[in-house]
Amino acid sequence: MAYEQILFETKESVAWIRLNRPEKLNALTHQLAAEALDAIDVCTKEPEIRCLVVTGEGRGFCAGQDLTEFQRDGLENLSVAEHLRSSYNRLIQALVDLPKPVVAGVNGVAAGAGASLAAACDIRIASETASFVQAFVKIGLVPDSGGTWLLPRIVGFATALELSITGRKVDASEAHRIGLVNGVVPADGFAEEVEARARSLAQLPTRAIGATKRIMAEALGLSLPETLEREAVLQQEMAGSDDFREGVTAFTEKREPRFTGR
Ligand code: T3D
């Protein structure tokens, strides 16, 4: 697929999806979501890719749904549900399901579905210039693109509800304090820092990371006995991996492991 609204490249086992509509703070369109989905599919299938970074070009991360598309399509006849089902819902699910670590490099404002997009990533690293706005309420909508599921799991129910019903903007330092981001990095050198962190994630046992993502998401809806059984099944799978053998061998040989993601 030819990409027009994202940039997609792979460098040293790390794939980068750069949302590329900087003049609109990378507001989402149907096309952008389709391109990002296609790129995520490449990340799923390509074994050499062992980490994905999602970030934005220009001064924004992602300003949510492009509101001029709403205007263009006529506010009276919008099929919002169908659009979500065929587009952003699939994008969010694909990020959550990707069996590899996903880093959001939140370089600027993340608003509406753009904030949900960041929330769907496994690790969020914010530039000190980043901010988060649950912008939905400001235009009379409910949070979507997984926002009502993801945000309370990240910051807790009370904070998620407060941010969602007020639409209050959260700056990078508050985002860090409430656990919405894992770290804040100076704007100067932000891309380099994100790259360094992504590269080290790409050196880890990728299969175990994919399985950890899966079981931790599942466990939120399971009982303890069900979870213990799932852990036993997944652990058996991991025990058959090259990375498990390498991890144990490296430990006994008192050296750093060289994981391959297999
Ligand atoms: O079917 C469905 O898809 C339903 C799904 C809905 C999901 C949603 O995401 S709903 C929420 C949609 N997003 C918003 O409501 C956010 C709207 N934007 C803003 O509130 C502000 O732009 C920001 C808080 C994000 C940033 O403010 P600021 O002051 O830093 O920048 P700005 O000047 O407002 O924006 C810069 C440009 O980007 C500007 O264009 P211009 O005037 O220079 O030509 C602005 O219009 C444009 N822009 C920003 N956000 C959007 C946008 N253009 C289209 N859609 C946007 N969402």
Tab-separated table of C-alpha atoms and ligand atoms in Angstrom:
chain	number	residue	atom	x	y	z
A	1	MET	CA	0.000	0.000	0.000
A	2	ALA	CA	1.280	3.499	-0.805
A	3	TYR	CA	1.148	5.770	2.222
A	4	GLU	CA	0.082	9.418	1.904
A	5	GLN	CA	-0.960	10.376	5.432
A	6	ILE	CA	1.596	8.429	7.431
A	7	LEU	CA	5.326	7.867	7.087
A	8	PHE	CA	6.384	4.276	7.705
A	9	GLU	CA	9.936	3.060	8.060
A	10	THR	CA	11.890	0.366	9.852
A	11	LYS	CA	15.283	0.946	11.388
A	12	GLU	CA	17.238	-1.612	13.405
A	13	SER	CA	14.235	-3.784	14.345
A	14	VAL	CA	12.108	-0.747	15.246
A	15	ALA	CA	9.207	0.271	12.998
A	16	TRP	CA	8.022	3.867	13.019
A	17	ILE	CA	4.555	5.069	12.114
A	18	ARG	CA	4.648	8.853	11.880
A	19	LEU	CA	1.236	10.453	11.517
A	20	ASN	CA	1.831	12.935	8.753
A	21	ARG	CA	-0.780	15.692	8.603
A	22	PRO	CA	1.194	18.260	10.617
A	23	GLU	CA	-0.843	21.267	9.453
A	24	LYS	CA	-3.891	19.695	11.169
A	25	LEU	CA	-1.966	18.387	14.175
A	26	ASN	CA	-2.248	14.924	12.554
A	27	ALA	CA	-6.040	14.805	12.876
A	28	LEU	CA	-7.376	11.366	11.973
A	29	THR	CA	-9.092	10.505	8.730
A	30	HIS	CA	-10.474	7.244	7.420
A	31	GLN	CA	-7.512	7.093	5.051
A	32	LEU	CA	-4.927	7.727	7.762
A	33	ALA	CA	-6.421	4.971	9.915
A	34	ALA	CA	-6.423	2.549	6.948
A	35	GLU	CA	-2.782	3.316	6.231
A	36	ALA	CA	-1.808	2.876	9.877
A	37	LEU	CA	-3.698	-0.438	10.000
A	38	ASP	CA	-1.832	-1.639	6.947
A	39	ALA	CA	1.501	-0.692	8.528
A	40	ILE	CA	0.587	-2.471	11.771
A	41	ASP	CA	-0.199	-5.556	9.723
A	42	VAL	CA	3.332	-5.372	8.282
A	43	CYS	CA	4.682	-5.115	11.849
A	44	THR	CA	2.697	-8.199	12.861
A	45	LYS	CA	3.968	-10.295	9.969
A	46	GLU	CA	7.592	-9.176	9.774
A	47	PRO	CA	9.658	-11.079	12.377
A	48	GLU	CA	12.571	-8.633	12.119
A	49	ILE	CA	10.319	-5.887	13.528
A	50	ARG	CA	10.442	-6.189	17.309
A	51	CYS	CA	9.066	-2.822	18.437
A	52	LEU	CA	6.686	-0.235	16.969
A	53	VAL	CA	6.770	3.502	17.670
A	54	VAL	CA	3.751	5.673	16.886
A	55	THR	CA	4.457	9.392	16.818
A	56	GLY	CA	3.402	12.576	15.055
A	57	GLU	CA	5.087	14.867	12.573
A	58	GLY	CA	5.236	18.564	13.455
A	59	ARG	CA	4.060	20.032	16.751
A	60	GLY	CA	1.109	17.691	17.405
A	61	PHE	CA	0.778	13.994	18.185
A	62	CYS	CA	-2.822	13.574	16.988
A	63	ALA	CA	-5.814	15.935	17.328
A	64	GLY	CA	-8.442	13.186	17.029
A	65	GLN	CA	-11.032	12.949	14.302
A	66	ASP	CA	-10.598	15.540	11.552
A	67	LEU	CA	-13.609	17.732	12.257
A	68	THR	CA	-13.592	19.206	8.769
A	69	GLU	CA	-14.497	15.708	7.490
A	70	PHE	CA	-17.628	15.868	9.669
A	71	GLN	CA	-18.494	19.236	8.140
A	72	ARG	CA	-17.789	18.013	4.631
A	73	ASP	CA	-19.970	14.916	5.036
A	74	GLY	CA	-22.872	16.907	6.516
A	75	LEU	CA	-23.536	16.802	10.239
A	76	GLU	CA	-27.110	15.575	9.766
A	77	ASN	CA	-26.265	12.373	7.914
A	78	LEU	CA	-23.142	11.162	9.666
A	79	SER	CA	-22.760	7.434	10.121
A	80	VAL	CA	-20.408	7.742	13.040
A	81	ALA	CA	-20.952	4.225	14.408
A	82	GLU	CA	-20.148	2.612	11.081
A	83	HIS	CA	-17.099	4.809	10.693
A	84	LEU	CA	-15.821	3.821	14.129
A	85	ARG	CA	-16.466	0.120	13.523
A	86	SER	CA	-14.717	0.070	10.182
A	87	SER	CA	-11.871	2.379	11.075
A	88	TYR	CA	-10.700	3.536	14.498
A	89	ASN	CA	-11.997	0.493	16.393
A	90	ARG	CA	-9.912	-1.766	14.173
A	91	LEU	CA	-6.878	0.461	14.552
A	92	ILE	CA	-7.067	0.457	18.350
A	93	GLN	CA	-7.628	-3.303	18.486
A	94	ALA	CA	-4.681	-3.908	16.157
A	95	LEU	CA	-2.345	-1.900	18.405
A	96	VAL	CA	-3.511	-3.672	21.539
A	97	ASP	CA	-3.255	-7.080	19.847
A	98	LEU	CA	0.159	-6.524	18.230
A	99	PRO	CA	2.347	-9.158	19.919
A	100	LYS	CA	5.268	-6.736	20.147
A	101	PRO	CA	5.926	-3.659	22.303
A	102	VAL	CA	4.282	-0.460	21.069
A	103	VAL	CA	5.602	2.932	22.171
A	104	ALA	CA	3.678	6.167	21.772
A	105	GLY	CA	6.147	8.991	21.270
A	106	VAL	CA	3.770	11.759	22.305
A	107	ASN	CA	5.508	14.740	20.770
A	108	GLY	CA	2.667	17.255	21.223
A	109	VAL	CA	-1.052	17.481	21.825
A	110	ALA	CA	-3.063	14.241	21.882
A	111	ALA	CA	-6.784	15.034	21.706
A	112	GLY	CA	-9.979	12.988	21.387
A	113	ALA	CA	-9.339	9.785	19.473
A	114	GLY	CA	-5.681	10.881	19.361
A	115	ALA	CA	-5.547	10.531	23.158
A	116	SER	CA	-7.176	7.091	22.816
A	117	LEU	CA	-4.571	6.177	20.218
A	118	ALA	CA	-1.800	7.010	22.689
A	119	ALA	CA	-3.639	5.070	25.399
A	120	ALA	CA	-3.743	1.970	23.173
A	121	CYS	CA	0.069	1.886	23.067
A	122	ASP	CA	1.934	-0.078	25.728
A	123	ILE	CA	4.330	2.647	26.807
A	124	ARG	CA	3.821	6.394	26.482
A	125	ILE	CA	6.823	8.687	26.421
A	126	ALA	CA	5.881	12.342	26.386
A	127	SER	CA	7.832	15.332	25.247
A	128	GLU	CA	7.676	18.122	27.831
A	129	THR	CA	5.562	19.966	25.220
A	130	ALA	CA	2.948	17.165	25.059
A	131	SER	CA	-0.582	17.496	26.402
A	132	PHE	CA	-3.699	15.340	26.576
A	133	VAL	CA	-7.292	16.485	26.026
A	134	GLN	CA	-10.363	14.273	26.244
A	135	ALA	CA	-11.841	16.634	23.664
A	136	PHE	CA	-14.967	14.576	22.939
A	137	VAL	CA	-17.159	16.308	25.513
A	138	LYS	CA	-16.328	19.711	24.046
A	139	ILE	CA	-18.198	18.745	20.884
A	140	GLY	CA	-20.950	16.784	22.605
A	141	LEU	CA	-19.550	13.280	22.107
A	142	VAL	CA	-18.598	10.423	24.409
A	143	PRO	CA	-14.999	9.180	24.499
A	144	ASP	CA	-14.434	6.616	21.767
A	145	SER	CA	-11.677	4.598	20.113
A	146	GLY	CA	-11.364	2.631	23.342
A	147	GLY	CA	-11.085	5.686	25.586
A	148	THR	CA	-13.717	4.509	28.072
A	149	TRP	CA	-11.938	1.155	28.456
A	150	LEU	CA	-8.312	2.209	28.249
A	151	LEU	CA	-8.192	5.473	30.198
A	152	PRO	CA	-9.682	4.159	33.494
A	153	ARG	CA	-7.262	1.233	33.336
A	154	ILE	CA	-4.345	3.640	33.028
A	155	VAL	CA	-5.223	6.466	35.420
A	156	GLY	CA	-8.067	4.937	37.482
A	157	PHE	CA	-11.802	5.460	37.231
A	158	ALA	CA	-12.149	8.758	39.124
A	159	THR	CA	-9.475	10.615	37.160
A	160	ALA	CA	-10.601	9.129	33.854
A	161	LEU	CA	-14.158	10.239	34.497
A	162	GLU	CA	-13.113	13.723	35.587
A	163	LEU	CA	-10.950	14.242	32.508
A	164	SER	CA	-13.632	12.824	30.224
A	165	ILE	CA	-16.533	14.918	31.491
A	166	THR	CA	-14.583	18.172	31.749
A	167	GLY	CA	-12.292	17.923	28.710
A	168	ARG	CA	-9.605	19.561	30.867
A	169	LYS	CA	-6.192	19.699	29.249
A	170	VAL	CA	-3.447	17.787	31.085
A	171	ASP	CA	0.139	18.896	30.539
A	172	ALA	CA	3.099	16.520	30.392
A	173	SER	CA	4.117	16.823	34.031
A	174	GLU	CA	0.559	16.173	35.282
A	175	ALA	CA	0.260	13.301	32.796
A	176	HIS	CA	3.344	11.777	34.389
A	177	ARG	CA	2.075	12.360	37.932
A	178	ILE	CA	-1.256	10.609	37.235
A	179	GLY	CA	0.410	7.721	35.381
A	180	LEU	CA	-0.916	8.644	31.962
A	181	VAL	CA	2.629	8.636	30.588
A	182	ASN	CA	5.593	6.525	31.654
A	183	GLY	CA	8.113	9.316	31.317
A	184	VAL	CA	8.667	12.903	30.195
A	185	VAL	CA	11.620	13.837	28.033
A	186	PRO	CA	12.958	17.288	27.036
A	187	ALA	CA	11.617	18.440	23.668
A	188	ASP	CA	15.172	18.915	22.513
A	189	GLY	CA	16.397	15.430	21.612
A	190	PHE	CA	12.931	13.859	22.098
A	191	ALA	CA	13.045	11.698	18.948
A	192	GLU	CA	16.514	10.406	19.825
A	193	GLU	CA	15.427	9.467	23.341
A	194	VAL	CA	12.315	7.661	22.052
A	195	GLU	CA	14.488	5.845	19.526
A	196	ALA	CA	16.953	4.743	22.217
A	197	ARG	CA	14.141	3.394	24.418
A	198	ALA	CA	12.463	1.656	21.477
A	199	ARG	CA	15.760	0.060	20.470
A	200	SER	CA	16.282	-1.383	23.910
A	201	LEU	CA	12.703	-2.749	23.922
A	202	ALA	CA	13.456	-4.373	20.563
A	203	GLN	CA	16.333	-6.316	22.179
A	204	LEU	CA	14.055	-7.989	24.728
A	205	PRO	CA	12.329	-11.397	24.342
A	206	THR	CA	9.595	-10.270	21.954
A	207	ARG	CA	7.427	-13.371	22.266
A	208	ALA	CA	7.318	-13.058	26.043
A	209	ILE	CA	6.378	-9.384	25.706
A	210	GLY	CA	3.562	-10.239	23.286
A	211	ALA	CA	2.263	-12.917	25.639
A	212	THR	CA	2.541	-10.576	28.638
A	213	LYS	CA	0.448	-7.964	26.831
A	214	ARG	CA	-2.155	-10.577	26.040
A	215	ILE	CA	-2.451	-12.124	29.462
A	216	MET	CA	-2.425	-8.844	31.378
A	217	ALA	CA	-5.279	-7.519	29.240
A	218	GLU	CA	-7.190	-10.789	29.603
A	219	ALA	CA	-6.563	-11.026	33.354
A	220	LEU	CA	-8.461	-7.777	33.943
A	221	GLY	CA	-11.622	-9.695	33.122
A	222	LEU	CA	-10.738	-13.059	34.678
A	223	SER	CA	-10.918	-14.556	38.169
A	224	LEU	CA	-7.697	-15.501	39.978
A	225	PRO	CA	-8.118	-19.245	39.297
A	226	GLU	CA	-8.760	-18.538	35.607
A	227	THR	CA	-5.715	-16.275	35.474
A	228	LEU	CA	-3.459	-18.813	37.168
A	229	GLU	CA	-4.468	-21.394	34.587
A	230	ARG	CA	-3.871	-18.972	31.672
A	231	GLU	CA	-0.429	-18.187	33.112
A	232	ALA	CA	0.400	-21.888	33.269
A	233	VAL	CA	-0.599	-22.403	29.621
A	234	LEU	CA	1.303	-19.353	28.356
A	235	GLN	CA	4.341	-20.162	30.467
A	236	GLN	CA	4.490	-23.617	28.914
A	237	GLU	CA	4.506	-21.911	25.499
A	238	MET	CA	7.295	-19.523	26.530
A	239	ALA	CA	9.366	-22.375	27.960
A	240	GLY	CA	9.588	-23.721	24.405
A	241	SER	CA	11.044	-20.502	23.012
A	242	ASP	CA	14.629	-19.862	21.928
A	243	ASP	CA	14.644	-16.765	24.122
A	244	PHE	CA	13.872	-18.791	27.243
A	245	ARG	CA	16.791	-21.114	26.492
A	246	GLU	CA	19.047	-18.143	25.798
A	247	GLY	CA	17.946	-16.342	28.972
A	248	VAL	CA	18.717	-19.319	31.206
A	249	THR	CA	21.987	-20.125	29.391
A	250	ALA	CA	23.174	-16.510	29.616
A	251	PHE	CA	22.370	-16.481	33.329
A	252	THR	CA	24.373	-19.616	34.027
A	253	GLU	CA	27.249	-18.395	31.847
A	254	LYS	CA	27.168	-15.023	33.649
A	255	ARG	CA	26.811	-12.967	30.461
A	256	GLU	CA	24.204	-10.662	28.883
A	257	PRO	CA	21.519	-12.557	26.930
A	258	ARG	CA	21.206	-12.131	23.170
A	259	PHE	CA	17.504	-12.509	22.521
A	260	THR	CA	16.241	-13.050	18.992
A	261	GLY	CA	12.510	-12.706	19.537
A	262	ARG	CA	11.917	-16.359	18.705
B	1	T3D	O1	-16.863	8.935	13.319
B	1	T3D	C1	-15.969	9.397	14.046
B	1	T3D	O2	-14.816	9.464	13.633
B	1	T3D	C2	-16.256	9.858	15.430
B	1	T3D	C3	-15.009	9.920	16.191
B	1	T3D	C4	-14.658	10.979	16.929
B	1	T3D	C5	-13.414	10.911	17.690
B	1	T3D	C6	-12.809	12.220	18.079
B	1	T3D	O3	-11.608	12.297	18.051
B	1	T3D	S1	-13.808	13.518	18.522
B	1	T3D	C7	-12.631	14.765	18.985
B	1	T3D	C8	-12.055	15.481	17.779
B	1	T3D	N1	-10.985	16.380	18.134
B	1	T3D	C9	-11.195	17.552	18.686
B	1	T3D	O4	-12.296	17.959	18.975
B	1	T3D	C10	-9.971	18.419	18.921
B	1	T3D	C11	-10.085	19.701	18.118
B	1	T3D	N2	-8.848	20.477	18.258
B	1	T3D	C12	-8.591	21.210	19.339
B	1	T3D	O5	-9.330	21.286	20.292
B	1	T3D	C13	-7.316	21.993	19.304
B	1	T3D	O6	-6.899	22.134	17.964
B	1	T3D	C14	-6.169	21.294	20.094
B	1	T3D	C15	-6.477	21.372	21.614
B	1	T3D	C16	-5.994	19.841	19.686
B	1	T3D	C17	-4.845	22.038	19.839
B	1	T3D	O7	-5.020	23.409	20.028
B	1	T3D	P1	-3.914	24.432	19.493
B	1	T3D	O8	-4.320	25.796	19.961
B	1	T3D	O9	-2.573	23.940	19.896
B	1	T3D	O10	-3.953	24.338	17.893
B	1	T3D	P2	-5.052	24.917	16.900
B	1	T3D	O11	-4.660	26.275	16.468
B	1	T3D	O12	-6.407	24.749	17.482
B	1	T3D	O13	-4.925	23.882	15.685
B	1	T3D	C18	-3.900	24.008	14.692
B	1	T3D	C19	-4.522	23.668	13.358
B	1	T3D	O14	-4.965	22.329	13.383
B	1	T3D	C20	-5.748	24.512	13.058
B	1	T3D	O15	-5.817	24.728	11.671
B	1	T3D	P3	-5.616	26.212	11.048
B	1	T3D	O16	-6.610	27.099	11.709
B	1	T3D	O17	-4.193	26.556	11.400
B	1	T3D	O18	-5.833	26.013	9.591
B	1	T3D	C21	-6.878	23.607	13.491
B	1	T3D	O19	-8.096	23.903	12.836
B	1	T3D	C22	-6.345	22.264	13.061
B	1	T3D	N3	-6.977	21.190	13.819
B	1	T3D	C23	-6.767	20.881	15.109
B	1	T3D	N4	-7.523	19.861	15.461
B	1	T3D	C24	-8.225	19.510	14.378
B	1	T3D	C25	-7.894	20.356	13.328
B	1	T3D	N5	-8.445	20.265	12.124
B	1	T3D	C26	-9.378	19.292	11.944
B	1	T3D	N6	-9.754	18.458	12.926
B	1	T3D	C27	-9.206	18.502	14.134
B	1	T3D	N7	-9.557	17.638	15.085
